[in-house]
Amino acid sequence: MGSCWSRDEVAENGWKADVPKPSAVAPASDSPTTQSPTKSAPAVAVVQKEVKDAEEEKVKEVREVKSLRLYGDPMCPLTMQILLALRYKEVHYECSWLNKEWSTKQEWAARNGSGLELAVLQYGKDKISGSPDAILQYLETNFPENPLVPHGDTSKKIEEWSGYVRDTLGPLVSQLLYDGEPSIQEELAPELDLALAKVNGGLSKFHGDGPYFFGKQFTMADVLLIPILALTDPLMEFRNIGICSAYVSLLAYKKDMQSFPVFAAAKVTPESLSKYVANKMEQRKPPPLLILMLMQHRSLACHFNKLVLLVDELLKAIQNKTNTSPSSRSLQLKRLSKGYGRLVELLQEHAQMEERVIFPALEQDNPGLTDAANSDHGRDLPITNGLKEQIKTVVTLESGTVDYNDALYSIASRLKTLQNNAEVHFREEEKEFLPILDSEAFGKEEVVSMVTHCLGVMESTHGHLLPFFLSGLSPQDMYQYMMVLQRSLAESKPSLFTRMLHVIRNADNEFQNVKRQVEERFSAFSPINNPPSSTSWT
């Protein structure tokens, strides 16, 4: 239909749901020519006028039928797919971008029969909405020039890979990016890596010398893959989940796709896409109370495991009769003593937080729900205190003596018992309590108050122990936890969050990785909820 590109138009009131005025461009008339009217031939003049009116009516009808307009959010990957297809097919189209707030988008989508993918194609009297697949298929049928699934030997493979990118890779990237539920992140990250590995293998097989998935032929696989790969940058930025460096073909394709002629139609920059994702994440953020409890469980479990491994190393030296240097053994025992002291302090504050804030809130509508969890807290207290004394004792004993060996074996046994009790306790709490914390059982103001109360109870955890606590979390969990702290304190107690950042900034050398991770990622959260200027790292 000629190489005419989009003329973007933003409606006067931000959004425009009505059908736009017909395009001013009209095809040449194929009506017969007529003679000029004369004074002696009034009948001819009448006929000519009727013919002219008929021509104008026909032109008007063609304009109404053939104008094509896309309504959508330019940052939405699904809208981007349609734009790429339109550009490749050289279809003349116009756009109305929908850049209003989320609530307005919902209203617009409801009026136009569209999902929140926010893509509606208006082609004359046809209105196609909902699934982008329906729109892409409509374009293939009605604009057969430059087919995205060309007939030939590769058509079946194109359909197979397009389906895999659409049905497997795309949903994984989207859910990992927008679903802040920690268990989802942990579960789906390996699945995404497998999917990326498969696409990398497909590119290695079909890419050849051409720039596109299937070599020199731009296809539906490219239309679907390009917007998804564009999202892997914010996926790395916000979730620390990226494309493995071993996937050479995929990384090369991701780099080259920005120079594809059709890529200009996507109208997206890394900065604008990052802001779009950040705003969308804000709409879907997980409940802060759920994050607090779950992330604390994960950090405690990690530190338990580190201590168990450290004690196992000391036991192996006894069993193998390894002649470790006194200084090395002394350093290990000091790490054990210091690490256990920190862990106990975290455990105690976590239990107090649950008993004073979380459990009373849960008991309001579920009397007796937390009785077993409260009982577990009391059950493990003697083991916890006994271990503390045993570790103090073993540090003073001479290595290789019977007393030293017996004390170390007893520490290993008690520590593993405490670790097992904690793991069972955490699983039971998560099974019983997290569904309630993930629901709308508490109002927004109540949640803010509860989070602030939790942080107040856990003063050491969010004070001098904060670097130690964060070191027990994966990078993406660490970012989520810090994000909750930022949001919760931005309005009520911004100075407290500033102090937390100060603690991380001045952490000991053993926590330099925590400092680097938080400092590196902290600015990435500013599009979601700008922190006070006093919280800046610089």
XYZ file of C-alpha atoms in Angstrom:
538
model
C 0.000 0.000 0.000
C 2.992 2.281 -0.354
C 5.662 3.180 2.172
C 3.661 5.609 4.290
C 4.508 5.537 7.990
C 2.600 6.453 11.113
C 1.499 9.979 11.898
C 1.181 9.884 15.671
C -1.677 11.898 17.062
C -2.461 12.408 20.711
C -6.094 13.241 21.291
C -6.890 16.635 22.742
C -8.140 15.128 25.988
C -5.345 12.588 26.270
C -7.367 9.617 25.047
C -9.675 9.341 22.071
C -12.028 6.406 21.791
C -14.146 7.622 18.898
C -13.366 6.867 15.282
C -10.972 9.495 13.851
C -11.737 11.635 10.886
C -10.993 9.948 7.573
C -7.573 10.388 6.076
C -7.162 13.300 3.701
C -5.420 10.979 1.263
C -7.849 9.414 -1.220
C -7.270 7.144 -4.200
C -7.673 8.543 -7.715
C -11.227 8.328 -9.043
C -11.986 5.802 -11.731
C -15.263 7.515 -12.758
C -15.775 8.498 -16.393
C -14.961 12.046 -17.452
C -17.749 14.509 -18.274
C -18.110 17.611 -20.404
C -18.428 21.106 -19.005
C -21.997 22.336 -18.693
C -23.309 25.001 -21.144
C -26.188 27.433 -20.963
C -27.877 25.623 -23.818
C -27.684 22.254 -22.085
C -29.118 22.539 -18.573
C -29.942 18.813 -18.548
C -26.287 17.998 -19.102
C -25.344 20.251 -16.179
C -27.757 18.394 -13.945
C -26.284 15.067 -15.021
C -22.775 16.331 -14.414
C -23.736 17.544 -10.955
C -25.224 14.147 -10.149
C -22.083 12.417 -11.371
C -19.916 14.775 -9.322
C -22.021 14.155 -6.220
C -21.731 10.412 -6.814
C -17.964 10.727 -7.143
C -17.699 12.705 -3.919
C -19.897 10.162 -2.146
C -17.740 7.345 -3.451
C -14.545 9.080 -2.323
C -16.115 9.707 1.078
C -17.087 6.063 1.345
C -13.561 4.921 0.406
C -12.079 7.242 3.015
C -14.360 5.896 5.719
C -13.714 2.271 4.833
C -9.980 2.416 4.257
C -8.632 4.625 7.082
C -6.569 2.569 9.565
C -5.748 3.677 13.089
C -4.096 1.956 16.022
C -5.056 2.837 19.582
C -2.628 1.679 22.207
C 0.076 2.326 24.759
C 3.333 2.792 22.822
C 5.390 1.287 25.655
C 3.308 -1.881 25.831
C 5.189 -4.802 24.187
C 1.958 -6.049 22.628
C 1.394 -2.699 20.941
C 5.019 -2.755 19.838
C 4.453 -6.088 18.089
C 1.615 -4.606 16.043
C 3.694 -1.552 15.153
C 6.530 -3.738 13.887
C 4.110 -5.705 11.724
C 2.542 -2.536 10.288
C 5.932 -1.076 9.490
C 7.184 -4.219 7.789
C 4.024 -4.524 5.699
C 4.364 -0.878 4.625
C 0.807 -0.142 5.657
C -0.353 3.457 5.979
C -1.651 3.927 9.516
C -2.187 6.533 12.166
C -1.950 6.230 15.929
C -3.697 7.533 19.005
C -1.501 6.933 22.034
C -3.066 6.242 25.383
C -0.800 7.796 27.968
C -3.159 8.447 30.851
C -3.044 6.965 34.348
C -3.939 3.328 35.012
C -7.520 3.932 36.165
C -8.293 5.869 32.992
C -6.780 3.080 30.908
C -9.074 0.587 32.600
C -12.114 2.717 31.798
C -11.005 3.143 28.191
C -10.362 -0.583 27.798
C -13.826 -1.397 29.146
C -15.504 1.046 26.739
C -13.654 -0.353 23.732
C -13.942 -4.038 24.522
C -10.192 -4.393 24.958
C -8.123 -6.024 27.633
C -5.510 -4.044 29.500
C -3.109 -4.854 26.684
C -4.699 -1.651 25.354
C -4.490 -2.366 21.646
C -7.396 -1.672 19.306
C -7.115 -1.567 15.525
C -9.752 0.466 13.679
C -9.900 -0.307 9.959
C -12.891 1.327 8.370
C -15.916 -0.342 9.923
C -13.857 -3.138 11.476
C -12.709 -2.907 15.097
C -10.266 -5.549 16.271
C -9.292 -5.655 19.937
C -8.264 -7.939 22.745
C -5.537 -10.411 21.860
C -2.680 -8.989 19.779
C -2.673 -12.326 17.956
C -6.086 -11.466 16.561
C -4.798 -8.139 15.277
C -1.665 -9.678 13.772
C -3.718 -12.350 12.065
C -6.107 -9.687 10.774
C -3.166 -7.791 9.284
C -1.847 -10.970 7.638
C -5.241 -11.638 6.063
C -6.130 -8.120 4.956
C -2.634 -6.935 4.013
C -1.020 -9.963 2.343
C 1.893 -7.939 0.972
C 5.165 -8.723 2.788
C 3.790 -11.754 4.644
C 5.105 -12.484 8.122
C 4.586 -16.212 7.642
C 5.545 -16.676 3.985
C 4.633 -19.886 2.192
C 7.514 -22.255 1.759
C 9.690 -24.796 3.504
C 10.181 -22.622 6.587
C 6.545 -21.666 7.207
C 5.952 -24.473 9.698
C 9.148 -23.652 11.602
C 8.213 -19.967 11.663
C 4.852 -20.846 13.206
C 6.482 -23.188 15.752
C 9.046 -20.637 16.925
C 6.521 -17.811 16.911
C 4.288 -19.929 19.131
C 7.148 -20.716 21.517
C 8.168 -17.077 21.841
C 4.550 -15.996 22.333
C 3.380 -18.771 24.661
C 6.514 -19.599 26.686
C 9.232 -16.956 26.562
C 6.947 -13.918 26.640
C 4.849 -14.970 29.668
C 7.993 -15.917 31.622
C 9.619 -12.519 31.055
C 6.390 -10.698 31.860
C 5.634 -12.611 35.057
C 9.182 -12.380 36.380
C 9.167 -8.657 35.706
C 5.768 -7.732 37.105
C 4.952 -10.400 39.675
C 6.843 -9.378 42.798
C 5.874 -12.539 44.693
C 9.281 -13.870 45.870
C 8.327 -17.527 45.439
C 7.422 -16.807 41.794
C 10.820 -15.209 41.222
C 12.597 -18.199 42.708
C 10.528 -20.712 40.749
C 10.484 -19.084 37.315
C 14.041 -17.723 36.998
C 15.473 -21.174 36.073
C 12.588 -21.750 33.636
C 13.364 -18.447 31.910
C 17.005 -19.440 31.564
C 15.970 -22.678 29.852
C 13.647 -20.776 27.508
C 16.391 -18.300 26.596
C 18.761 -21.211 25.985
C 16.243 -22.767 23.597
C 15.762 -19.533 21.656
C 19.533 -19.141 21.490
C 19.705 -22.626 19.975
C 17.001 -21.736 17.447
C 18.893 -18.631 16.391
C 22.113 -20.614 16.062
C 20.325 -23.005 13.704
C 18.256 -20.641 11.545
C 19.963 -17.234 11.852
C 22.695 -17.958 9.332
C 24.153 -14.909 7.580
C 20.982 -12.839 7.813
C 20.112 -10.351 10.535
C 16.730 -11.911 11.397
C 15.643 -15.057 13.211
C 15.261 -16.881 9.898
C 18.216 -15.304 8.186
C 17.379 -12.673 5.590
C 13.593 -13.077 5.931
C 11.834 -10.912 8.522
C 9.014 -13.030 9.993
C 6.430 -13.282 12.746
C 9.138 -14.742 14.985
C 10.967 -11.387 14.840
C 7.761 -9.419 15.443
C 7.147 -11.355 18.664
C 10.742 -11.662 19.848
C 11.973 -8.065 19.534
C 9.643 -6.479 22.166
C 10.292 -9.361 24.583
C 14.060 -8.947 24.315
C 13.625 -5.204 24.854
C 12.116 -6.089 28.249
C 15.187 -8.053 29.315
C 17.011 -4.791 30.078
C 14.513 -3.675 32.762
C 14.340 -7.318 33.891
C 18.041 -7.091 34.669
C 17.672 -3.613 36.132
C 14.831 -4.396 38.524
C 15.147 -8.152 39.156
C 18.826 -8.820 38.437
C 17.821 -11.568 35.988
C 19.613 -11.389 32.661
C 20.647 -13.307 29.572
C 23.520 -15.713 30.186
C 26.754 -14.618 28.498
C 27.016 -18.088 26.947
C 23.969 -17.385 24.760
C 26.061 -15.703 22.095
C 23.559 -15.886 19.235
C 20.763 -14.416 21.325
C 22.902 -11.581 22.646
C 24.095 -10.760 19.117
C 20.516 -10.702 17.837
C 19.447 -8.460 20.747
C 22.231 -6.031 19.905
C 21.550 -6.035 16.152
C 17.757 -5.707 16.385
C 18.009 -2.008 17.210
C 19.396 -1.392 13.727
C 16.558 -3.271 11.982
C 14.617 -0.880 9.680
C 11.337 -1.815 11.389
C 12.658 -1.107 14.893
C 12.044 2.625 14.527
C 8.313 1.891 14.544
C 8.550 0.619 18.142
C 9.166 4.191 19.322
C 10.849 3.078 22.536
C 14.048 4.146 24.273
C 15.687 2.322 27.185
C 14.859 5.237 29.487
C 11.186 5.400 28.536
C 10.806 1.618 28.754
C 12.432 1.566 32.190
C 10.030 4.225 33.423
C 7.065 2.380 31.930
C 8.079 -0.857 33.670
C 8.690 0.918 36.964
C 5.238 2.486 36.917
C 3.643 -0.840 36.058
C 5.545 -2.571 38.857
C 4.162 -0.004 41.268
C 0.641 -1.116 40.336
C 1.488 -4.759 41.012
C 3.798 -4.583 44.001
C 3.358 -7.389 46.551
C 2.019 -6.563 50.034
C 4.815 -5.177 52.226
C 3.960 -7.352 55.244
C 4.339 -10.466 53.095
C 7.744 -9.266 51.846
C 8.934 -8.464 55.366
C 8.093 -11.893 56.762
C 9.247 -13.928 53.762
C 12.522 -12.085 53.199
C 13.379 -12.357 56.894
C 12.737 -16.089 56.772
C 15.041 -16.390 53.768
C 17.841 -14.395 55.352
C 17.651 -16.377 58.606
C 17.669 -19.685 56.701
C 20.708 -18.587 54.706
C 22.686 -17.607 57.811
C 21.766 -20.872 59.516
C 23.183 -22.728 56.525
C 26.406 -20.703 56.568
C 26.992 -21.522 60.249
C 26.278 -25.233 59.724
C 28.817 -25.315 56.889
C 31.379 -23.519 59.051
C 30.979 -26.037 61.892
C 31.218 -28.905 59.385
C 34.574 -27.531 58.237
C 35.837 -27.547 61.810
C 34.589 -31.105 62.309
C 36.291 -32.310 59.122
C 39.603 -31.010 60.457
C 39.093 -33.199 63.549
C 37.979 -36.272 61.593
C 40.788 -36.019 59.027
C 43.319 -34.988 61.661
C 44.216 -32.010 59.508
C 46.943 -29.810 60.935
C 45.260 -26.458 60.457
C 47.173 -23.494 61.771
C 46.086 -22.117 65.168
C 45.466 -18.709 63.614
C 43.199 -20.157 60.916
C 41.254 -22.223 63.458
C 40.964 -19.240 65.760
C 39.613 -17.127 62.893
C 36.979 -19.765 62.095
C 35.873 -19.953 65.727
C 35.598 -16.159 65.908
C 33.466 -16.180 62.744
C 31.275 -18.838 64.349
C 30.854 -16.864 67.551
C 30.216 -13.553 65.806
C 27.903 -15.042 63.178
C 25.826 -16.931 65.728
C 25.510 -13.848 67.935
C 24.188 -11.848 64.987
C 21.837 -14.660 63.966
C 20.364 -14.942 67.452
C 19.735 -11.203 67.541
C 17.937 -11.402 64.186
C 15.908 -14.407 65.374
C 14.829 -12.687 68.561
C 13.762 -9.490 66.821
C 11.943 -11.435 64.118
C 10.017 -13.388 66.770
C 9.191 -10.165 68.645
C 7.984 -8.559 65.414
C 5.645 -11.473 64.782
C 4.388 -11.639 68.362
C 3.780 -7.893 68.752
C 2.578 -6.905 65.268
C 1.784 -9.752 62.847
C 0.151 -12.295 65.166
C -2.268 -9.863 66.883
C -3.444 -8.621 63.458
C -3.986 -12.182 62.232
C -5.822 -13.155 65.419
C -8.460 -10.445 64.949
C -10.407 -12.506 62.412
C -8.794 -15.903 63.114
C -8.661 -16.541 66.892
C -6.149 -19.229 67.814
C -4.446 -19.181 64.402
C -1.017 -18.270 65.799
C -1.003 -20.439 68.951
C 1.310 -23.082 67.454
C 3.743 -20.479 66.093
C 3.913 -18.760 69.493
C 4.589 -22.120 71.105
C 7.479 -22.783 68.698
C 9.127 -19.521 69.704
C 9.195 -20.604 73.341
C 10.252 -24.189 72.518
C 13.522 -23.194 70.834
C 14.646 -20.637 73.411
C 16.594 -23.117 75.637
C 18.437 -24.537 72.605
C 19.281 -21.041 71.406
C 20.698 -19.940 74.755
C 22.513 -23.236 75.335
C 24.281 -22.953 71.977
C 25.409 -19.448 72.758
C 27.152 -20.648 75.932
C 28.712 -23.673 74.226
C 30.202 -21.531 71.481
C 31.675 -19.186 74.088
C 33.246 -22.214 75.774
C 34.731 -23.892 72.677
C 36.528 -20.689 71.737
C 38.536 -20.931 74.978
C 39.433 -24.643 74.651
C 42.618 -25.978 73.165
C 42.202 -27.615 69.786
C 42.635 -31.396 69.670
C 41.648 -32.011 73.274
C 38.762 -34.301 74.181
C 36.799 -31.393 75.648
C 37.242 -29.348 72.460
C 36.136 -32.221 70.221
C 33.121 -33.087 72.393
C 32.037 -29.443 72.569
C 32.278 -29.046 68.795
C 30.255 -32.206 68.116
C 27.591 -31.006 70.568
C 27.464 -27.594 68.866
C 27.032 -29.240 65.450
C 24.181 -31.424 66.725
C 22.323 -28.599 68.482
C 22.820 -26.160 65.621
C 21.324 -28.605 63.100
C 18.400 -29.272 65.440
C 17.755 -25.545 65.728
C 18.097 -25.141 61.959
C 15.598 -27.945 61.259
C 13.130 -26.522 63.792
C 13.424 -23.089 62.201
C 12.891 -24.433 58.657
C 9.753 -26.342 59.688
C 8.511 -23.321 61.618
C 9.058 -20.996 58.647
C 7.267 -23.353 56.234
C 4.264 -23.663 58.534
C 4.031 -19.902 59.016
C 4.247 -19.271 55.285
C 1.573 -21.850 54.586
C -0.811 -20.462 57.204
C -0.081 -16.737 57.287
C 1.198 -15.590 53.878
C -2.141 -16.121 52.070
C -3.784 -13.776 54.598
C -0.975 -11.223 54.339
C -1.277 -11.424 50.537
C -5.002 -10.692 50.641
C -6.816 -7.419 51.193
C -7.460 -8.243 54.836
C -5.807 -5.021 55.964
C -6.435 -1.495 54.730
C -3.681 0.616 53.229
C -3.328 2.907 56.244
C -3.332 -0.057 58.603
C -0.589 -1.770 56.580
C 1.598 1.348 56.608
C 1.195 1.605 60.368
C 1.989 -2.095 60.843
C 5.122 -1.928 58.688
C 6.385 1.091 60.614
C 5.693 -0.763 63.873
C 7.580 -3.830 62.588
C 10.627 -1.748 61.744
C 10.472 -0.122 65.162
C 10.467 -3.505 66.901
C 13.354 -4.740 64.734
C 15.609 -1.813 65.502
C 18.916 -3.722 65.384
C 17.961 -5.636 62.217
C 17.413 -2.347 60.396
C 20.271 -0.636 62.191
C 23.773 -2.014 62.714
C 22.758 -5.537 61.589
C 21.223 -4.413 58.286
C 24.286 -5.283 56.119
C 24.480 -8.709 57.794
C 20.762 -9.289 57.278
C 20.881 -8.254 53.601
C 23.900 -10.496 52.961
C 21.589 -13.462 53.493
C 19.392 -12.471 50.532
C 19.803 -12.918 46.804
C 20.280 -9.658 44.874
C 16.669 -9.533 43.656
C 15.334 -10.290 47.161
C 17.608 -7.627 48.569
C 16.197 -5.059 46.156
C 12.627 -6.010 46.993
C 13.261 -5.634 50.696
C 14.931 -2.259 50.272
C 12.067 -1.157 48.050
C 9.577 -1.972 50.814
C 11.648 0.012 53.297
C 11.837 2.953 50.916
C 8.103 3.036 50.213
C 7.102 2.516 53.817
C 9.303 5.271 55.203
C 9.301 7.815 52.358
C 6.456 9.842 53.871
C 6.330 8.948 57.547
C 10.003 8.635 58.521
C 12.347 9.462 55.635
C 15.190 10.182 58.040
C 15.075 6.570 59.258
C 15.565 5.296 55.733
C 18.442 7.758 55.337
C 20.099 6.257 58.401
C 19.690 2.768 56.956
C 21.452 3.833 53.769
C 24.181 5.396 55.869
C 24.702 2.083 57.697
C 25.057 0.232 54.380
C 27.355 2.878 52.958
C 29.684 2.497 55.946
C 29.511 -1.295 56.196
C 32.566 -3.369 57.095
C 34.666 -4.881 54.331
C 32.889 -8.234 54.669
C 29.700 -6.548 53.414
C 31.146 -4.604 50.495
C 29.089 -6.715 48.100
C 25.905 -5.646 49.874
C 26.952 -2.020 49.636
C 27.740 -2.370 45.937
C 24.479 -4.125 45.124
C 22.246 -1.664 46.964
C 24.138 1.393 45.781
C 24.086 0.128 42.195
C 20.351 -0.568 42.175
C 18.959 2.087 44.456
C 18.560 4.698 41.711
C 16.574 2.177 39.642
C 13.676 2.501 42.065
C 13.355 6.268 41.811
C 10.778 6.149 38.953
C 8.503 4.146 41.241
C 8.625 6.396 44.251
C 11.205 9.129 44.356
C 13.010 9.029 47.693
C 13.775 12.208 49.596
C 16.901 13.942 48.375
C 18.570 13.208 51.694
C 18.588 9.500 50.856
C 20.894 9.947 47.900
C 24.059 7.881 47.858
C 26.116 10.764 46.562
